[in-house]
Short mmCIF file of C-alpha atoms in Angstrom, two decimals:
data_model
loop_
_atom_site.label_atom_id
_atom_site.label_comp_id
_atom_site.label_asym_id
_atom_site.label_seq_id
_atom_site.Cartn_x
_atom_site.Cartn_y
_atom_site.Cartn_z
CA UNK A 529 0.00 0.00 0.00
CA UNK A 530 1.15 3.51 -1.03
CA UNK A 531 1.69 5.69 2.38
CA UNK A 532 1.52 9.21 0.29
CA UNK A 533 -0.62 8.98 -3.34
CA UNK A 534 -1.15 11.45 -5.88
CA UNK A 535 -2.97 11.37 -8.90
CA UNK A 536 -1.93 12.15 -11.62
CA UNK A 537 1.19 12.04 -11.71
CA UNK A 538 1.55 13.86 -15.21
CA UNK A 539 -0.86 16.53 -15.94
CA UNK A 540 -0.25 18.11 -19.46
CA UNK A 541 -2.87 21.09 -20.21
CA UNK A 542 -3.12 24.46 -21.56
CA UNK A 543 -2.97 28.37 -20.10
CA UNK A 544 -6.16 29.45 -18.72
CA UNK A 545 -7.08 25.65 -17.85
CA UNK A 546 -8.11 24.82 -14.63
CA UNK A 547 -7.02 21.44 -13.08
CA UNK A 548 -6.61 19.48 -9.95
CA UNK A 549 -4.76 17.47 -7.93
CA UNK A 550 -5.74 14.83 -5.54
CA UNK A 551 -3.80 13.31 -2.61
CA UNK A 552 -4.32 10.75 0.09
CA UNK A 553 -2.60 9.18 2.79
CA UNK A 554 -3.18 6.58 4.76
CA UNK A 555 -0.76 6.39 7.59
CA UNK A 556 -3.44 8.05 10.20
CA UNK A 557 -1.48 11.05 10.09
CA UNK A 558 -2.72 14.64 11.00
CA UNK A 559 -0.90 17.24 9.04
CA UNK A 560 -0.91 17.36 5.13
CA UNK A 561 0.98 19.58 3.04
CA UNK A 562 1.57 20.85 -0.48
CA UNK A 563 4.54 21.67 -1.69
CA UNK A 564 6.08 23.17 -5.26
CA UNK A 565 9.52 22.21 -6.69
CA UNK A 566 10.83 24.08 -9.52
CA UNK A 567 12.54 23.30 -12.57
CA UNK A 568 15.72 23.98 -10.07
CA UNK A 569 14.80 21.34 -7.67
CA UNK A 570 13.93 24.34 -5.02
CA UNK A 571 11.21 22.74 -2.47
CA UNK A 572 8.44 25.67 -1.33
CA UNK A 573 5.74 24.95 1.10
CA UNK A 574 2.50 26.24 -0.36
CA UNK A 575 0.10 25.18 2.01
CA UNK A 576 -0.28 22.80 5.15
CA UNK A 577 -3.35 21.55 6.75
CA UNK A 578 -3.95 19.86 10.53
CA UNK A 579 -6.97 18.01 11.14
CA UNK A 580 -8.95 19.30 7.56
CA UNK A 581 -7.94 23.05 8.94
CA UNK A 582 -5.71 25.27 7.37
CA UNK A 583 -2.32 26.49 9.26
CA UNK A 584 0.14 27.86 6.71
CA UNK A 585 -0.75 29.81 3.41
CA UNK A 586 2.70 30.58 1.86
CA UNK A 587 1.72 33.62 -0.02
CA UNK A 588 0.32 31.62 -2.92
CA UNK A 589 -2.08 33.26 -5.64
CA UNK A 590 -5.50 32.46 -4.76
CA UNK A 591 -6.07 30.92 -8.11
CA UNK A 592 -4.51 27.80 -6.05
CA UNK A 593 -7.37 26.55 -3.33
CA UNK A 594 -6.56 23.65 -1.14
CA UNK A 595 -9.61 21.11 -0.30
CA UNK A 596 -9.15 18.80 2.73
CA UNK A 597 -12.27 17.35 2.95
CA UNK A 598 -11.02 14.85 5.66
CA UNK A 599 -7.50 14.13 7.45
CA UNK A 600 -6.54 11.79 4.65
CA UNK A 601 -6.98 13.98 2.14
CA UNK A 602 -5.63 16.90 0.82
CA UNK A 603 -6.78 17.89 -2.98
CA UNK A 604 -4.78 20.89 -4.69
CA UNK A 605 -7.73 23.12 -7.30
CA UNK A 606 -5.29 25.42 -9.90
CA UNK A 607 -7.65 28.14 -11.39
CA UNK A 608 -6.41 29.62 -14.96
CA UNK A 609 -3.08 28.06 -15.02
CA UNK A 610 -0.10 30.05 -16.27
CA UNK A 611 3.05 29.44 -17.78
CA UNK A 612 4.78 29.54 -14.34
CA UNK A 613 2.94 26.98 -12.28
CA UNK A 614 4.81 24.19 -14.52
CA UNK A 615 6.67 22.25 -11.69
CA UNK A 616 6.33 19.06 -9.61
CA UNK A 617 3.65 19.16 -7.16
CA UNK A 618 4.39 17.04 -3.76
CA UNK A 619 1.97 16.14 -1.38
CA UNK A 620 3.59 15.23 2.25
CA UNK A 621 1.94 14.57 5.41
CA UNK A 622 3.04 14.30 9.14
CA UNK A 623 1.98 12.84 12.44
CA UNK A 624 4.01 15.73 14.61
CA UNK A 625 0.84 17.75 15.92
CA UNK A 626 2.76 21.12 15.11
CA UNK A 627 5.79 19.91 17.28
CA UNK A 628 7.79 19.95 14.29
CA UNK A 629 9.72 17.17 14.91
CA UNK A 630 7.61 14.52 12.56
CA UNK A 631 9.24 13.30 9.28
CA UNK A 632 7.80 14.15 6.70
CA UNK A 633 6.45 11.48 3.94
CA UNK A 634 6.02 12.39 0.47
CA UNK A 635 4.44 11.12 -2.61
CA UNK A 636 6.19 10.59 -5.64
CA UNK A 637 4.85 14.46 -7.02
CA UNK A 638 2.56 15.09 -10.04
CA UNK A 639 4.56 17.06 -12.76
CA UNK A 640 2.20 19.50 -14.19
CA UNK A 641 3.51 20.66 -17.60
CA UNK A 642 1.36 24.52 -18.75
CA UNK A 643 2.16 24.91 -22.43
CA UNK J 1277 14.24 35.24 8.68
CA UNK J 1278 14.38 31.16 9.02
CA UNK J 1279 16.69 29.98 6.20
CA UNK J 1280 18.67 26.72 4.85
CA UNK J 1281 21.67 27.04 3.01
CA UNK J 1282 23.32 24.38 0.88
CA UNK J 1283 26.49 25.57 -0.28
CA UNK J 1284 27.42 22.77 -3.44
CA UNK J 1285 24.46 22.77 -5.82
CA UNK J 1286 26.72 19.81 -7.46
CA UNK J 1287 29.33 17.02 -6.32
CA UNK J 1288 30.98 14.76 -7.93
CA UNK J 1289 33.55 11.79 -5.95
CA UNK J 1290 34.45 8.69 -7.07
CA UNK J 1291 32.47 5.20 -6.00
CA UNK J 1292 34.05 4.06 -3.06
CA UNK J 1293 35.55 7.41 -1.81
CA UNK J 1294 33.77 9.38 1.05
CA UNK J 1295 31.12 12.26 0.74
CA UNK J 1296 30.42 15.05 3.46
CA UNK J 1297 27.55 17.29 2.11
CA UNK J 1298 27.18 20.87 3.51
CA UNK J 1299 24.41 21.97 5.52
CA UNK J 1300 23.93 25.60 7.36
CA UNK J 1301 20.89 26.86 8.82
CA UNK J 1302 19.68 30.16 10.32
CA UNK J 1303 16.82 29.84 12.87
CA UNK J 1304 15.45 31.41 15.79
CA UNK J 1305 14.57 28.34 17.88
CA UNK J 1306 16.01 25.34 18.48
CA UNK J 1307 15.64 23.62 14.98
CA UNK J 1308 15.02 20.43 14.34
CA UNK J 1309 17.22 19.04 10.94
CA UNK J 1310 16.45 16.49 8.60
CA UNK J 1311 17.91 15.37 5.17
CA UNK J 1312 16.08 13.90 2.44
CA UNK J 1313 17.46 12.18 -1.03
CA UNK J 1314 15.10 12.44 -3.97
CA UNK J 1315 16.38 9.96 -6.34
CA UNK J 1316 15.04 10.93 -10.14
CA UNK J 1317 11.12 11.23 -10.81
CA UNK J 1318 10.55 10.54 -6.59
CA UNK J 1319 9.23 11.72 -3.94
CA UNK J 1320 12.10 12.50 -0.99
CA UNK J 1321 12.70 10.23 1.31
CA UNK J 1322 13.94 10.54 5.14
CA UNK J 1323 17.68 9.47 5.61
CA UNK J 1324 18.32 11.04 9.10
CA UNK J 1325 17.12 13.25 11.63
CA UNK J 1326 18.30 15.66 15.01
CA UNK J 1327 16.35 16.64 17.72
CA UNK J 1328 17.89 16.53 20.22
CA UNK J 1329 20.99 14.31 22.57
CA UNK J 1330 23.65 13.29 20.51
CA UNK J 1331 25.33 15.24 18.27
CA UNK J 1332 25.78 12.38 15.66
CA UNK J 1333 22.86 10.76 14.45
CA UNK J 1334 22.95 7.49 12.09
CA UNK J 1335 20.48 7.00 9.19
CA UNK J 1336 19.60 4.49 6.63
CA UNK J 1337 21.79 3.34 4.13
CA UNK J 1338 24.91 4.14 5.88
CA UNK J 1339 24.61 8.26 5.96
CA UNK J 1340 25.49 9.95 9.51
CA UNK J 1341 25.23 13.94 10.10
CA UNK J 1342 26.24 16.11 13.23
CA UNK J 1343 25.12 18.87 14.57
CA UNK J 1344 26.98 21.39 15.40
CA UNK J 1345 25.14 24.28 17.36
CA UNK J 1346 28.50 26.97 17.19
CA UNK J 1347 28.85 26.29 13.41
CA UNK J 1348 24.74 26.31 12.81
CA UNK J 1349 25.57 23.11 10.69
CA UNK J 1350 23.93 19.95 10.20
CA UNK J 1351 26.62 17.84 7.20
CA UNK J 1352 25.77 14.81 5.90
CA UNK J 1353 28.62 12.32 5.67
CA UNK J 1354 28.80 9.14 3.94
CA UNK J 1355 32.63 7.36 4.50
CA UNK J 1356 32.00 5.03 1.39
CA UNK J 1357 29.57 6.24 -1.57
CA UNK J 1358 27.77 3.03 -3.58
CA UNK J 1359 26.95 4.27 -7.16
CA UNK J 1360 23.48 3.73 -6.13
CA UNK J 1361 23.52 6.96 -4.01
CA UNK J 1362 23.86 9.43 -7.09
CA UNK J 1363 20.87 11.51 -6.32
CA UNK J 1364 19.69 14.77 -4.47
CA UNK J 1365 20.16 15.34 -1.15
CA UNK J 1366 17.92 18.01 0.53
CA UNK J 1367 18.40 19.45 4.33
CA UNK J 1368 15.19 20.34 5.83
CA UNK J 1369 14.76 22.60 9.07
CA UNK J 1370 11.49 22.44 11.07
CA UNK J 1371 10.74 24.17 14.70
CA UNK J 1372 7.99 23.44 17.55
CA UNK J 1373 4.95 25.00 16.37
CA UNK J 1374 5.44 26.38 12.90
CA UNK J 1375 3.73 23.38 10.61
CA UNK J 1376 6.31 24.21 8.27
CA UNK J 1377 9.58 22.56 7.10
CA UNK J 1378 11.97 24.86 5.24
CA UNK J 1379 14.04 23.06 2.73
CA UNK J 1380 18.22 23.96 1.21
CA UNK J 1381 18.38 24.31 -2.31
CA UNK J 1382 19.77 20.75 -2.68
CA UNK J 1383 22.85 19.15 -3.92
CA UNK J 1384 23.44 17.04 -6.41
CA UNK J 1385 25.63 14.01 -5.54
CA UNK J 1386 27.13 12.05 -8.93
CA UNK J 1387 29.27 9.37 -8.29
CA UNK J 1388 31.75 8.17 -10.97
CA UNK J 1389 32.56 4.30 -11.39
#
């Protein structure tokens, strides 16, 4: 069984398209997160949820809404995609109850490609 | 501000020879440190972690790291690379109450047969 899964894992589309992103995880945890690595590899939090609420809203455009609609899940909505939001998407999620000290577990990213 | 700094973006060493990856953080707290390796088209994966005790922590597949609180480093260190490990290595700083882990830049480790 896949701890961290994200679907789909490629997602090809066109500017102005919207599109989503869905994650689950089943290892119980509390904390879910979303975060964006560029064509340079950088890693930047975008958003992170505990218990379906949301803690941390990295200044991201609010063309990108977060769903948790329970503690497993944590979908990722992209409104009128542009040019620049072609990266790797990573869900993660945590059992650290904001102590900070959890690892962190990651799916294997969805690569969304805006031509 | 709460930063990570990874000074190589790329290294290259021989298989066999060791590795010591660089690591230096700024943060207010008391951080916690992790590293990650992301091998191509993965998701990252824990090798080690520091929270506290013991300055040297062991991981998985041979890695080891110390913290060093005067230097505000965290290296990774490897005394014998297997051409397996070629991949990128990512140091990650989280504190009590933030929800929020603050990745390095990464490096890139290639390893020559």
């Amino acid at each position: 069984d896949t701890a961290v899964s994200q679907t789909p894992k490629y997602l090809v589309t066109q500017m102005g398209n919207d599109k989503s992103i869905k994650c689950e995880q089943n290892l119980g945890h509390d904390t879910m997160y979303w975060y964006k690595q560029d064509s340079k590899k950088f890693l930047k939090i975008m958003f992170s949820y505990n218990n379906k609420e949301l803690i941390i809203n990295e200044t991201v455009p609010n063309r990108f809404s977060p769903k948790s609609p329970d503690k497993a899940h944590l979908n990722l909505h992209i409104n009128s995609l542009e040019l620049g939001d072609s990266a790797v998407y990573f869900c993660a999620s945590s059992q650290d109850m904001g102590l900070g000290s959890g690892e962190l577990f990651f799916g294997e990213g969805s690569r969304l490609t805006v031509l | 501000a709460q930063s990570v700094t990874q000074p190589d973006i790329h290294i290259t060493v021989s298989e066999g020879a060791s590795l010591e990856l660089r690591c230096n953080y700024s943060y207010g707290a008391t951080p916690y440190l992790f590293w990650y390796v992301q091998s191509p088209g993965q998701g990252l994966q824990l090798l080690l972690k520091y929270f506290s005790g013991d300055t040297l922590v062991q991981g998985i597949k041979g890695f080891e790291a110390e913290f060093k609180r005067s230097q505000s480093s965290f290296n990774l260190r490897k005394p014998s690379v297997h051409w397996s490990d070629a991949a990128e290595y990512f140091c990650a700083v989280s504190t009590s109450g933030t929800y929020k882990y603050i990745f390095g830049t990464g490096t890139r480790l290639k390893v020559l047969a």
